[in-house]
Coordinates of C-alpha atoms and ligand atoms in Angstrom, one line a residue:
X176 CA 0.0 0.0 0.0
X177 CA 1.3 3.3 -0.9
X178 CA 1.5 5.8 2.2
X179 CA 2.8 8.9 0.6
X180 CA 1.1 11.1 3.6
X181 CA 0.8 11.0 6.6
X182 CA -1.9 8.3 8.3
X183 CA -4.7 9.8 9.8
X184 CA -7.7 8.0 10.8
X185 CA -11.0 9.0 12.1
X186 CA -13.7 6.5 14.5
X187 CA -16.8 8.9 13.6
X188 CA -19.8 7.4 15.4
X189 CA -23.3 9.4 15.8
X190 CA -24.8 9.1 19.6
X191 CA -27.7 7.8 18.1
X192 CA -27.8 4.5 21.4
X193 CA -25.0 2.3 22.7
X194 CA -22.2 1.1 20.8
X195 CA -22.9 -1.7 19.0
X196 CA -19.7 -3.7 18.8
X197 CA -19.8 -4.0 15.3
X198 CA -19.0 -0.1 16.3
X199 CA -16.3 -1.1 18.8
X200 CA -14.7 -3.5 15.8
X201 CA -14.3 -0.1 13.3
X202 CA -13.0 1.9 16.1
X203 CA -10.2 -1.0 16.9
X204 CA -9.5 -1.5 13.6
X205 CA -8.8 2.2 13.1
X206 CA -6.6 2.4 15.7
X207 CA -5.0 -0.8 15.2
X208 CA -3.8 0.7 11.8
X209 CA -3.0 4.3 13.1
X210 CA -0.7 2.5 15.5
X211 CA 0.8 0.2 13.2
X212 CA 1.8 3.0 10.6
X213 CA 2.6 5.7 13.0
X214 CA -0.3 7.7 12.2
X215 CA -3.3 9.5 14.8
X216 CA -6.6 8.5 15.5
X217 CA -9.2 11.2 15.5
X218 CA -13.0 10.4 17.2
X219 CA -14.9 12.9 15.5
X220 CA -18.8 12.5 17.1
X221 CA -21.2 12.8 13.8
X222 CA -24.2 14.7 15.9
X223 CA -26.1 16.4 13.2
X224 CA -28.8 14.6 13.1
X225 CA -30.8 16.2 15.7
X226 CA -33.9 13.1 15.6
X227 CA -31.7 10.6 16.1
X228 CA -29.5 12.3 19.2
X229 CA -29.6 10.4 22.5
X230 CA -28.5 11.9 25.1
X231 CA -25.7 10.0 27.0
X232 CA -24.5 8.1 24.2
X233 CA -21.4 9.9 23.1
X234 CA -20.4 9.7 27.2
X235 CA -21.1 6.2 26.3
X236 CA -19.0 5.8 23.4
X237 CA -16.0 7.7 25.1
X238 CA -16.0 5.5 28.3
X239 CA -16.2 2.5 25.7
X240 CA -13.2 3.1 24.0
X241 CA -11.4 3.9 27.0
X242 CA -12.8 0.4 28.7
X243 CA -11.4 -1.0 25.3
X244 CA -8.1 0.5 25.2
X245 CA -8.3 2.2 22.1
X246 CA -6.5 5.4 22.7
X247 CA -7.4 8.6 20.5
X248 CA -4.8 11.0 19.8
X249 CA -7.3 13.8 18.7
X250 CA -11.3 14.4 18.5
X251 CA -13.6 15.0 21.4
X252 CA -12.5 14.8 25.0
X253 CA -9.0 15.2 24.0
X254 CA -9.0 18.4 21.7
X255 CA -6.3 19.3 18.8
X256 CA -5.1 21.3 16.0
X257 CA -8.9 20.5 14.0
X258 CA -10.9 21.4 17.2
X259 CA -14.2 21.2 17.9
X260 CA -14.4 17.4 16.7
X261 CA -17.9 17.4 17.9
X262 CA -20.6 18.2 14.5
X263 CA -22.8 20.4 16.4
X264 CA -20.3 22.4 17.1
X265 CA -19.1 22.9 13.8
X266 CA -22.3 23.8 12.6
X267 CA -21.5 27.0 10.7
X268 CA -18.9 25.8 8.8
X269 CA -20.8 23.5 6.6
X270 CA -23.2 25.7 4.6
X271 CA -20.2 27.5 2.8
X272 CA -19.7 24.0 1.2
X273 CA -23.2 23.2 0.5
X274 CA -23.2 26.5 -1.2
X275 CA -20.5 26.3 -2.9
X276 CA -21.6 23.0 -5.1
X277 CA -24.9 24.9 -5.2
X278 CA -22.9 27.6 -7.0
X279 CA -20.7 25.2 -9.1
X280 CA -23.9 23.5 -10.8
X281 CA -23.2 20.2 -8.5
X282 CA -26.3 20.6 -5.9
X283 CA -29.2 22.5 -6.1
X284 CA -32.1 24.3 -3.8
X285 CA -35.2 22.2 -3.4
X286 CA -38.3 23.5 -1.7
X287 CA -40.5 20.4 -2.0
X288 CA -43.0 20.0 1.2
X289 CA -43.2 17.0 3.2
X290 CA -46.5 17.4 2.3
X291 CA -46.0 17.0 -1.7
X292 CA -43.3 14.2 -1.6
X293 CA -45.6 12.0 0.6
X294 CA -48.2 12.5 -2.5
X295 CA -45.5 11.9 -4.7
X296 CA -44.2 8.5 -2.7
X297 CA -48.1 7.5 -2.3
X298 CA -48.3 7.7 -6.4
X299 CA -45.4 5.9 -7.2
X300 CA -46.7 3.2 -4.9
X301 CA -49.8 2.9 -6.3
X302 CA -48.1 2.5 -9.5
X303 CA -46.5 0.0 -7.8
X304 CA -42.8 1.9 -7.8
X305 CA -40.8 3.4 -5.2
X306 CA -40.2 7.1 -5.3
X307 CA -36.5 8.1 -5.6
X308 CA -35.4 11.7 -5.6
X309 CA -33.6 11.3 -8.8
X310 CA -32.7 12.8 -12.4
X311 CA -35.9 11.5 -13.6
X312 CA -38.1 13.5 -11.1
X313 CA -35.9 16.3 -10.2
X314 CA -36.9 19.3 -13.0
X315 CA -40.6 18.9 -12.7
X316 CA -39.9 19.7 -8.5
X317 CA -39.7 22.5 -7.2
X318 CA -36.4 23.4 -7.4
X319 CA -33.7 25.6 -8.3
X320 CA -33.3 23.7 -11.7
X321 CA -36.4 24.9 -12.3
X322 CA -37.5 28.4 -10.4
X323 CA -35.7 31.5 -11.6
X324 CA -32.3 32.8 -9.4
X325 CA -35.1 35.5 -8.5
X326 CA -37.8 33.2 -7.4
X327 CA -35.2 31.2 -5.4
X328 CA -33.9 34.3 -3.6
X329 CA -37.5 35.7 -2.6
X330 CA -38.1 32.1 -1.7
X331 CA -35.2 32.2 0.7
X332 CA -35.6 35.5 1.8
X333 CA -39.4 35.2 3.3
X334 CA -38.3 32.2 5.5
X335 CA -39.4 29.4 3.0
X336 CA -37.7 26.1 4.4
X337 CA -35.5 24.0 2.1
X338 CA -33.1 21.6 1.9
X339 CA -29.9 21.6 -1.1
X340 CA -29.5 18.3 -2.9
X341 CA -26.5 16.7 -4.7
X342 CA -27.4 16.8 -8.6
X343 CA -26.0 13.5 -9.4
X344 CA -24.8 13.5 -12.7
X345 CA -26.7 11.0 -15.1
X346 CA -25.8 7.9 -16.7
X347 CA -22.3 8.3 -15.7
X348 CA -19.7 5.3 -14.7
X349 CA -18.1 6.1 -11.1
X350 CA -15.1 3.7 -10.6
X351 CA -13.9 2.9 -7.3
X352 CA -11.3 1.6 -5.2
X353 CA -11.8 0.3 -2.1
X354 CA -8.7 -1.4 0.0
X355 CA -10.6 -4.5 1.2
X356 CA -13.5 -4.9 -1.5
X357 CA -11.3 -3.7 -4.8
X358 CA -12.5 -2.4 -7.9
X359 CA -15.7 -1.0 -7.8
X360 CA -18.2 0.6 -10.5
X361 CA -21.8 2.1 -10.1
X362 CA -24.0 3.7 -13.1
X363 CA -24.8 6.9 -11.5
X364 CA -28.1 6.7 -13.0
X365 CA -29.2 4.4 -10.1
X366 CA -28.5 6.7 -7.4
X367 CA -30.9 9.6 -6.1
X368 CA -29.9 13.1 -5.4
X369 CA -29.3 13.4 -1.6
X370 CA -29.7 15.7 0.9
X371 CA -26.6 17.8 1.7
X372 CA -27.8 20.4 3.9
X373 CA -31.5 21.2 5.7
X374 CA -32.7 24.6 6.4
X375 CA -35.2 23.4 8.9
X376 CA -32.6 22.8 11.6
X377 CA -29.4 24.3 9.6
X378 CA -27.4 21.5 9.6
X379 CA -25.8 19.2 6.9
X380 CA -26.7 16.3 6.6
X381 CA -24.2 13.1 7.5
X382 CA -22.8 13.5 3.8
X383 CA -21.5 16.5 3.7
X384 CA -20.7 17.3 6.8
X385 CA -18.3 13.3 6.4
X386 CA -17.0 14.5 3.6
X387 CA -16.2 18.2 4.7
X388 CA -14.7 17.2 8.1
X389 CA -12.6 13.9 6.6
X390 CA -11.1 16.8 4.7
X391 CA -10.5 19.6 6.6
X392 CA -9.0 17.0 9.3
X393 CA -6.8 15.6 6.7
X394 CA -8.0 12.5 6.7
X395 CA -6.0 9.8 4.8
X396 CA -8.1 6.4 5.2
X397 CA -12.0 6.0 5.6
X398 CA -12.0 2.6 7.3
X399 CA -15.7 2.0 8.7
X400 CA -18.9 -0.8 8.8
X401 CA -20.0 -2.0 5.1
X402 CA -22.9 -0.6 5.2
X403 CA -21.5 2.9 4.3
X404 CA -20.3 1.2 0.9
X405 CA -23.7 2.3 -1.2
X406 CA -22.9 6.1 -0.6
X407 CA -18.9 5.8 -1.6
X408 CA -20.0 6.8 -5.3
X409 CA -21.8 10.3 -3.7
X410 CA -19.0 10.2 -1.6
X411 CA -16.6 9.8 -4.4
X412 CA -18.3 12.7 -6.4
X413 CA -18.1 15.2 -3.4
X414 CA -14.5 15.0 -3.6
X415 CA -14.7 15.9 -7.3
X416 CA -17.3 18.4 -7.0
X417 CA -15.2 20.0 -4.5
X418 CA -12.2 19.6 -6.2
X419 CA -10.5 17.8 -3.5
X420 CA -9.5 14.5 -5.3
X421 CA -5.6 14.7 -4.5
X422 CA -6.3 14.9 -1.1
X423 CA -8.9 12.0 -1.4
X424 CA -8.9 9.6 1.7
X425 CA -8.0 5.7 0.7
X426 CA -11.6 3.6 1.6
X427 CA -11.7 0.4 3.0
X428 CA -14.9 -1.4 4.1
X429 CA -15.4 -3.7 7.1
X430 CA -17.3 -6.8 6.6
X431 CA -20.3 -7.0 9.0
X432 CA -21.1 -9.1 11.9
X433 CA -23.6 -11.4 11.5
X434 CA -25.6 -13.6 13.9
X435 CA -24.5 -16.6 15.4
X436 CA -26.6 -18.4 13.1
X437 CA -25.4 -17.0 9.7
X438 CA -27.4 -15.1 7.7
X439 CA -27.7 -11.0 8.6
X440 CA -26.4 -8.9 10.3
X441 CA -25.9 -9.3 14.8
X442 CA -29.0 -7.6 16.9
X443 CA -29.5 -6.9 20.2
X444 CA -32.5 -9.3 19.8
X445 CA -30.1 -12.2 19.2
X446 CA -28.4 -11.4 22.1
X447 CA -31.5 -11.1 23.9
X448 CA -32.5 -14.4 22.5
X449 CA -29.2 -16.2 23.1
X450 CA -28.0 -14.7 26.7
X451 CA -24.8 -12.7 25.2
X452 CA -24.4 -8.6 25.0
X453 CA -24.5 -6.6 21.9
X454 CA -22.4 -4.3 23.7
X455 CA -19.6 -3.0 25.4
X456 CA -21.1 -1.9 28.5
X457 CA -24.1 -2.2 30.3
X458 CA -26.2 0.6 28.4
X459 CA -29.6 2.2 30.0
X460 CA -31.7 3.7 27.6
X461 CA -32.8 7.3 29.2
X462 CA -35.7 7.7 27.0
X463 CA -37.4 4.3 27.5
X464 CA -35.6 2.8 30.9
X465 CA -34.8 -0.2 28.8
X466 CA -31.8 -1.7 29.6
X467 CA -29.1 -3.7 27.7
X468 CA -26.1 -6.1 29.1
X469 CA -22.6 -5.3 28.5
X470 CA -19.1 -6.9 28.1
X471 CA -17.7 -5.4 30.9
X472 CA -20.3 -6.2 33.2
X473 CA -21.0 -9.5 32.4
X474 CA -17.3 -10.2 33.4
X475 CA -14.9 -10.0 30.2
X476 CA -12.1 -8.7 30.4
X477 CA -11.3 -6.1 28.0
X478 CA -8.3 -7.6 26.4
X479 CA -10.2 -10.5 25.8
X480 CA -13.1 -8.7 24.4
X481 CA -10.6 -6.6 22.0
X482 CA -8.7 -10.1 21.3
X483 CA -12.2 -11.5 20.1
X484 CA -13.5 -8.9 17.9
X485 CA -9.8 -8.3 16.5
X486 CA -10.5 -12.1 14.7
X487 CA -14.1 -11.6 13.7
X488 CA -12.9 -10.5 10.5
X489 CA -9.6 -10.1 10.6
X490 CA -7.1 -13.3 9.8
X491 CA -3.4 -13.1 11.2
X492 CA -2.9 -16.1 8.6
X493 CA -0.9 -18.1 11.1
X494 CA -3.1 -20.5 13.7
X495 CA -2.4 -18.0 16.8
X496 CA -5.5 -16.8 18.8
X497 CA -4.2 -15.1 21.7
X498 CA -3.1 -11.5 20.9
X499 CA -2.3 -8.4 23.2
X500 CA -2.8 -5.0 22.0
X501 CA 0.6 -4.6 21.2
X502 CA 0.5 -7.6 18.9
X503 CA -2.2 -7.2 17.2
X504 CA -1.0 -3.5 16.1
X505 CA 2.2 -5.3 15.0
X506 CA 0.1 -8.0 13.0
X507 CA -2.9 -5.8 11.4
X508 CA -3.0 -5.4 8.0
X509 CA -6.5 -4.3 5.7
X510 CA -5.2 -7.2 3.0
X511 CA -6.0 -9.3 5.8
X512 CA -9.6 -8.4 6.2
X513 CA -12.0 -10.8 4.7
X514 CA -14.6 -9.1 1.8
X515 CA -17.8 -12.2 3.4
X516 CA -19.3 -11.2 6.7
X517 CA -17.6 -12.8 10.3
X518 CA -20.4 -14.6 11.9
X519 CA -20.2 -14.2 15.8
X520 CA -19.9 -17.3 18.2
X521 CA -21.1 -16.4 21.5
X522 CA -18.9 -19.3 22.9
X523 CA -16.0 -18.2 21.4
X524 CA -16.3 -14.8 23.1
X525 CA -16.2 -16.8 26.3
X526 CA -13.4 -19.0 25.3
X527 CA -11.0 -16.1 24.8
X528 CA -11.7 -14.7 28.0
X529 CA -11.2 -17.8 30.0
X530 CA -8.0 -18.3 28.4
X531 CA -7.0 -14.5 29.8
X532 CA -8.7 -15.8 33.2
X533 CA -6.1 -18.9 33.1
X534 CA -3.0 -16.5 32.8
X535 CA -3.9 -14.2 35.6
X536 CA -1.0 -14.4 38.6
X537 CA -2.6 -13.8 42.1
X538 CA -2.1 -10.2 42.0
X539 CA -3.9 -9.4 38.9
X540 CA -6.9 -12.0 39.9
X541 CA -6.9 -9.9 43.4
X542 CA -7.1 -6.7 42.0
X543 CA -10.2 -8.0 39.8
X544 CA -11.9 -9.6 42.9
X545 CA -11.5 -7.7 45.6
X546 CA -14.5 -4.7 44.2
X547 CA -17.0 -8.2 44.0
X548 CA -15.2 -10.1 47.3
X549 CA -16.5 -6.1 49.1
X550 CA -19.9 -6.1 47.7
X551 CA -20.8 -9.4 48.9
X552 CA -19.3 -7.9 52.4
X553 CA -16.3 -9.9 52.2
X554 CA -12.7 -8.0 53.5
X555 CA -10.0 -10.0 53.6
X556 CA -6.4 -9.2 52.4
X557 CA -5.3 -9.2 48.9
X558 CA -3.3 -12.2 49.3
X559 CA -6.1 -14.1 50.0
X560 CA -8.4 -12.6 47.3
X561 CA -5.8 -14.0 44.8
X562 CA -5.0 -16.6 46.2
X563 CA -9.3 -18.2 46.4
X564 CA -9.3 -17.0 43.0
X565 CA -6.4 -18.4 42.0
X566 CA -7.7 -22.2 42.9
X567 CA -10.4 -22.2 40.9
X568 CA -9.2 -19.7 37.9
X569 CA -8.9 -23.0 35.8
X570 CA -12.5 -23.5 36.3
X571 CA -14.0 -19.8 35.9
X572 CA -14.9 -18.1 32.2
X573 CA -15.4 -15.0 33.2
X574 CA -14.9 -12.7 36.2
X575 CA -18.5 -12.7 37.2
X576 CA -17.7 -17.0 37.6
X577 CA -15.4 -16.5 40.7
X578 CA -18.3 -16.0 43.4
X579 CA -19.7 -18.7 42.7
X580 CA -16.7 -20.8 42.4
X581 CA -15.1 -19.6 45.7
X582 CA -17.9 -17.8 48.0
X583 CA -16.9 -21.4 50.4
X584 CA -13.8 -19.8 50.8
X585 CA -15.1 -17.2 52.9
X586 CA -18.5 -17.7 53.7
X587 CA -19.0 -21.2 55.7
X588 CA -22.0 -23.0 54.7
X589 CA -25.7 -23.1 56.1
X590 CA -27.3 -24.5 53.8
X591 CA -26.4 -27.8 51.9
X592 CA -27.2 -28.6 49.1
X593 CA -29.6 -31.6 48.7
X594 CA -28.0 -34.3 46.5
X595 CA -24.8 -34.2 47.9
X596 CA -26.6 -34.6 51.5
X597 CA -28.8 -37.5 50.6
X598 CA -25.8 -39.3 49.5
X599 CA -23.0 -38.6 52.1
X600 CA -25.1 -37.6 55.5
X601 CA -26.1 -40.6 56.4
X602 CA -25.2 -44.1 57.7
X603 CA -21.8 -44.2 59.5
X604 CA -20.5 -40.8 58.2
X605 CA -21.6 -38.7 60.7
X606 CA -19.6 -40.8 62.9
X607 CA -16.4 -41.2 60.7
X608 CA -17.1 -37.4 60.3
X609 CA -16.5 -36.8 64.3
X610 CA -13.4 -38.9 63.8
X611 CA -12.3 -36.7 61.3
X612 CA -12.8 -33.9 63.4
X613 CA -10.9 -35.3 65.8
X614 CA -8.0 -36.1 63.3
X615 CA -8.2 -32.6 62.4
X616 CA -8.2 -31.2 66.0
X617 CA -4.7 -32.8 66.5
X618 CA -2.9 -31.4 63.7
X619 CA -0.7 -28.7 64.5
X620 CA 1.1 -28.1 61.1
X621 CA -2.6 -27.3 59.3
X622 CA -0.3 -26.8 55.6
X623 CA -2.5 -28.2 52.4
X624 CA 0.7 -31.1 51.9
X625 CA 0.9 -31.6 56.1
X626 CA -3.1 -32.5 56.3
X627 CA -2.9 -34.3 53.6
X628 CA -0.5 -36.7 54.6
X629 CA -1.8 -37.0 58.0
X630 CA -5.9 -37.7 57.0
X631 CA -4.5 -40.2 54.2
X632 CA -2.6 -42.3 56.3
X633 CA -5.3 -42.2 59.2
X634 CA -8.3 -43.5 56.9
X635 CA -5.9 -45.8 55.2
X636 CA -5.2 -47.3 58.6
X637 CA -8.8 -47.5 59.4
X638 CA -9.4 -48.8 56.1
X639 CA -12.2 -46.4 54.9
X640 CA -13.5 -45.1 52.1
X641 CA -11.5 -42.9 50.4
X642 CA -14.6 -41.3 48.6
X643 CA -16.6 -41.7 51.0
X644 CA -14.6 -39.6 54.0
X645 CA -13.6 -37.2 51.6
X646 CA -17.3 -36.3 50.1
X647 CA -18.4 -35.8 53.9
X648 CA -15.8 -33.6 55.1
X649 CA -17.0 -32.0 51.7
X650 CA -20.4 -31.7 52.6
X651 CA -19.7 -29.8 56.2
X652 CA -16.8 -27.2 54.6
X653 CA -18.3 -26.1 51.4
X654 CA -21.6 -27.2 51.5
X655 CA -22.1 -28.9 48.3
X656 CA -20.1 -31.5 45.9
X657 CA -18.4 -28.6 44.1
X658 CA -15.4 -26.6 44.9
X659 CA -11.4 -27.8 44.3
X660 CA -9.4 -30.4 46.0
X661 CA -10.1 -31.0 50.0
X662 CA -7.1 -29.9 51.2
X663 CA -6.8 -26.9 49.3
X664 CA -9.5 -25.9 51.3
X665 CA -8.0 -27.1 54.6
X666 CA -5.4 -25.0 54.1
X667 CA -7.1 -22.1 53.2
X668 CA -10.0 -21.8 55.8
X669 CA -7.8 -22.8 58.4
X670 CA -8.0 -25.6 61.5
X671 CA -10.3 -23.1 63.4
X672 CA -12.7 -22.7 60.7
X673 CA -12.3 -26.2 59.9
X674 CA -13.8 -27.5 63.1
X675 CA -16.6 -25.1 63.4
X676 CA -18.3 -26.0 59.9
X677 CA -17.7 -29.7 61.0
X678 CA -19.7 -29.1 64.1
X679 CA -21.7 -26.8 62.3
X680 CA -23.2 -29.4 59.9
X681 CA -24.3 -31.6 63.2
X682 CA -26.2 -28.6 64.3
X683 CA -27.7 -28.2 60.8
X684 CA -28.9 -31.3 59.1
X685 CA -30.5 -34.5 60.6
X686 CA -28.6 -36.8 59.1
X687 CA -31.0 -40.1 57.3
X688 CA -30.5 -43.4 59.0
Ligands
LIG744 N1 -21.5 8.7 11.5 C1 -21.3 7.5 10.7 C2 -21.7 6.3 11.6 O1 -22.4 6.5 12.5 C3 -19.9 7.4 10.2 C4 -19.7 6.6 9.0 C5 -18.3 6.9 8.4 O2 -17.4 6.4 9.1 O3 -18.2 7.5 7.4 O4 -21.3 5.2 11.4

């Protein structure tokens, strides 16, 4: 790929809802190629349509990225030499532009009602068609191709709303060039003459105000979601209408997400349906109260997160799965990219992040745990937060696993649960249990490897059930037939400990003859 400027990249969501992490993918894969050519990543918030603002979203988005890892270098809540990155705020910069094609013959003023282009969509659809704003319709509207320049002015002057429109040229070959997708051509004839710029609200519409911004911030590659492929040829003729075609960004297109099941594009609904988030974050809507799960709080981490969407349609061509940041900058490349969609496997998503749980020392598993260990009114030192953790990280998927896996560890049991009972509280147990107890109350030296030796060679000399003994003492320090190996246990709760839930379980349960 040639790189004859400098690389400069843009993430340009609209806080239209929650990131989708389709979203999330674009923004990594932006930065992954920033970083990996020495270039910047802008965010530049696209917030001119007014209908579709939400509030909270773009706070959304930043804490999102942030969550992520995906450092920006300019754009909104960092500033820079283009500032404000934020649309709305750039507001009166983008009619200059709109006027400008409007003065070069490339858009023009239309004045149509909403009024007498719903009459005009209801005809077509009667006549079973669909109405496009097009070449075909646009001189019998009322229009600037039409009116006189003095109509148009009066028009303007007494506070008549209207909107500008591109004038796509007719029956004209736009060829393309797209970095992931290739060569590219589209009739111009097909395409409709789109809104560049609404009086109502004075804003530009998402087209012009792209194209205006990617150029002013010297944008040098549009990488972003498929679905912005169909307006590349407008986009493509911007440039040229505004004469900006040296300083045209490269494009490269980003295959979509689809379900789990294949065909189309990943919802919320089929994360709804199938118990996995759509997004990064846990995401309240404050228009409606409704309320979507997120990455972050259903345990991921975020490396594991970024590892996972880094390989839904990107391939490092070698078998490895496990990437940090820093690898994955050094492996990215667009040629890479597949052109077919990257279906999403909710089980894969956990698979990476239980291979992140699995390399977690002590410290890093404490530093997780401790925040849930306090909510569940649980302080107890670092060390040991690690250190539970750390037994049964093997075991967990995802951080919001480790309660449940090692709550015995700090909370004796009071309950028990009932298959494990019926089994092991009954006949002689109890009374091998006492022995145990007994056995236990002697040892001085209570280490995991010390108990160990000394319980084994006891019910070997009485000739015991292994199983059995073992599944009892069970029973009375966790409660149920979960948890790791006995002695780790031991060890942990202490000899103290040990002895109360023994006793503890007498008080309890009844056990069956
Ligand atoms: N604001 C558009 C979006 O929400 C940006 C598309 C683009 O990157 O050009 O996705």
């Amino acid at each position: 790929m040639m790189m004859n400027r400098p690389v400069r990249v843009r993430f340009a969501p609209s806080p239209t809802g929650p990131l989708h992490i389709g979203g999330v993918r674009t923004a990594l894969y932006n930065y992954l190629f920033a970083r990996k050519h020495g270039g910047k990543m802008i965010l530049r918030i696209e917030d001119t349509d007014s209908q579709r603002f939400v509030p909270g979203a773009e706070e959304y988005i930043l804490e999102s990225l942030k969550w992520c890892g995906i450092e920006i270098d300019e754009g909104v809540g960092v500033g820079g030499p283009h500032a404000p990155y934020r649309q709305s705020e750039r507001r009166d910069l983008y009619l200059k532009y709109a006027l400008q094609l409007v003065e070069a013959g490339w858009a023009y003023y239309a004045f149509d009602s909403a009024e007498s282009l719903d009459a005009r969509r209801k005809e077509a659809e009667e006549a079973g068609r669909a109405f496009a704003y097009n070449h075909e319709v646009r001189e019998e509207l009322e229009t600037s191709l039409r009116l006189s320049k003095e109509e148009v002015e009066e028009r303007i002057a007494r506070g008549d709303q209207y909107v500008i429109r591109f004038k796509m040229p007719v029956d004209e070959i736009v060829k393309m060039d797209d970095l992931i997708r290739g060569h590219v051509e589209v009739n111009t004839s097909t395409l409709d003459d789109k809104v560049l710029y609404k009086s109502a609200d004075q804003l530009p519409t998402y087209h012009l105000a792209n194209i205006v911004d990617d150029h002013l911030m010297e944008i040098s590659h549009v990488i972003r979601g498929e679905e912005w492929l169909p307006s590349l040829p407008l986009h493509y003729l911007l440039y040229r209408a505004f004469g900006w075609q040296d300083l045209q960004p490269e494009f490269a297109h980003l295959p979509l997400l689809l379900k789990p099941t294949g065909g189309g594009k990943l919802s919320k609904r089929d994360g709804d349906k199938m118990g996995f988030p759509v997004f990064p974050l846990f995401w309240t809507s404050p228009t409606t109260g409704e309320t979507a799960r997120g990455y972050r709080e259903d345990g991921y981490f975020p490396e594991a997160f970024i590892n996972m969407l880094a390989l839904l349609g990107w391939n490092p061509g070698t078998e490895q799965e496990i990437f940090s940041m820093q690898e994955l900058v050094e492996g990215f490349s667009l040629d890479r990219v597949s052109k077919s969609g990257a279906r999403f496997q909710p089980d894969k998503a956990k698979w990476f992040n239980a291979q992140y749980m699995h390399h977690k020392s002590n410290e890093e598993l404490a530093a997780i745990y401790q925040p849930i260990l306090r909510e569940h009114g649980i302080e107890v030192s670092d060390e040991l937060a690690g250190k539970a953790a750390g037994i049964m990280k093997e075991r967990a998927q995802l951080v919001t696993d480790l309660w449940d896996l090692t709550s015995f560890f700090f909370v004796a049991p009071t309950t028990y649960e009932e298959k494990q009972a019926k089994k092991y509280w009954k006949g002689e147990n109890p009374r091998i249990l006492k022995e145990v107890r007994d056995v236990l109350a002697s040892i001085d030296d209570f280490s995991l490897e010390h108990t160990e030796e000394v319980v084994h060679a006891w019910i070997q000399e009485k000739g015991y059930g292994m199983g059995q003994v073992m599944n009892t003492l069970r029973l009375a320090l966790v409660g149920a037939g979960k948890g790791p190996g006995m002695y780790d246990v031991t060890a942990f709760i202490g000899k103290e400990e040990c002895l109360k839930r023994i006793d503890n379980l007498f008080e309890n349960l009844t056990p069956a003859e």
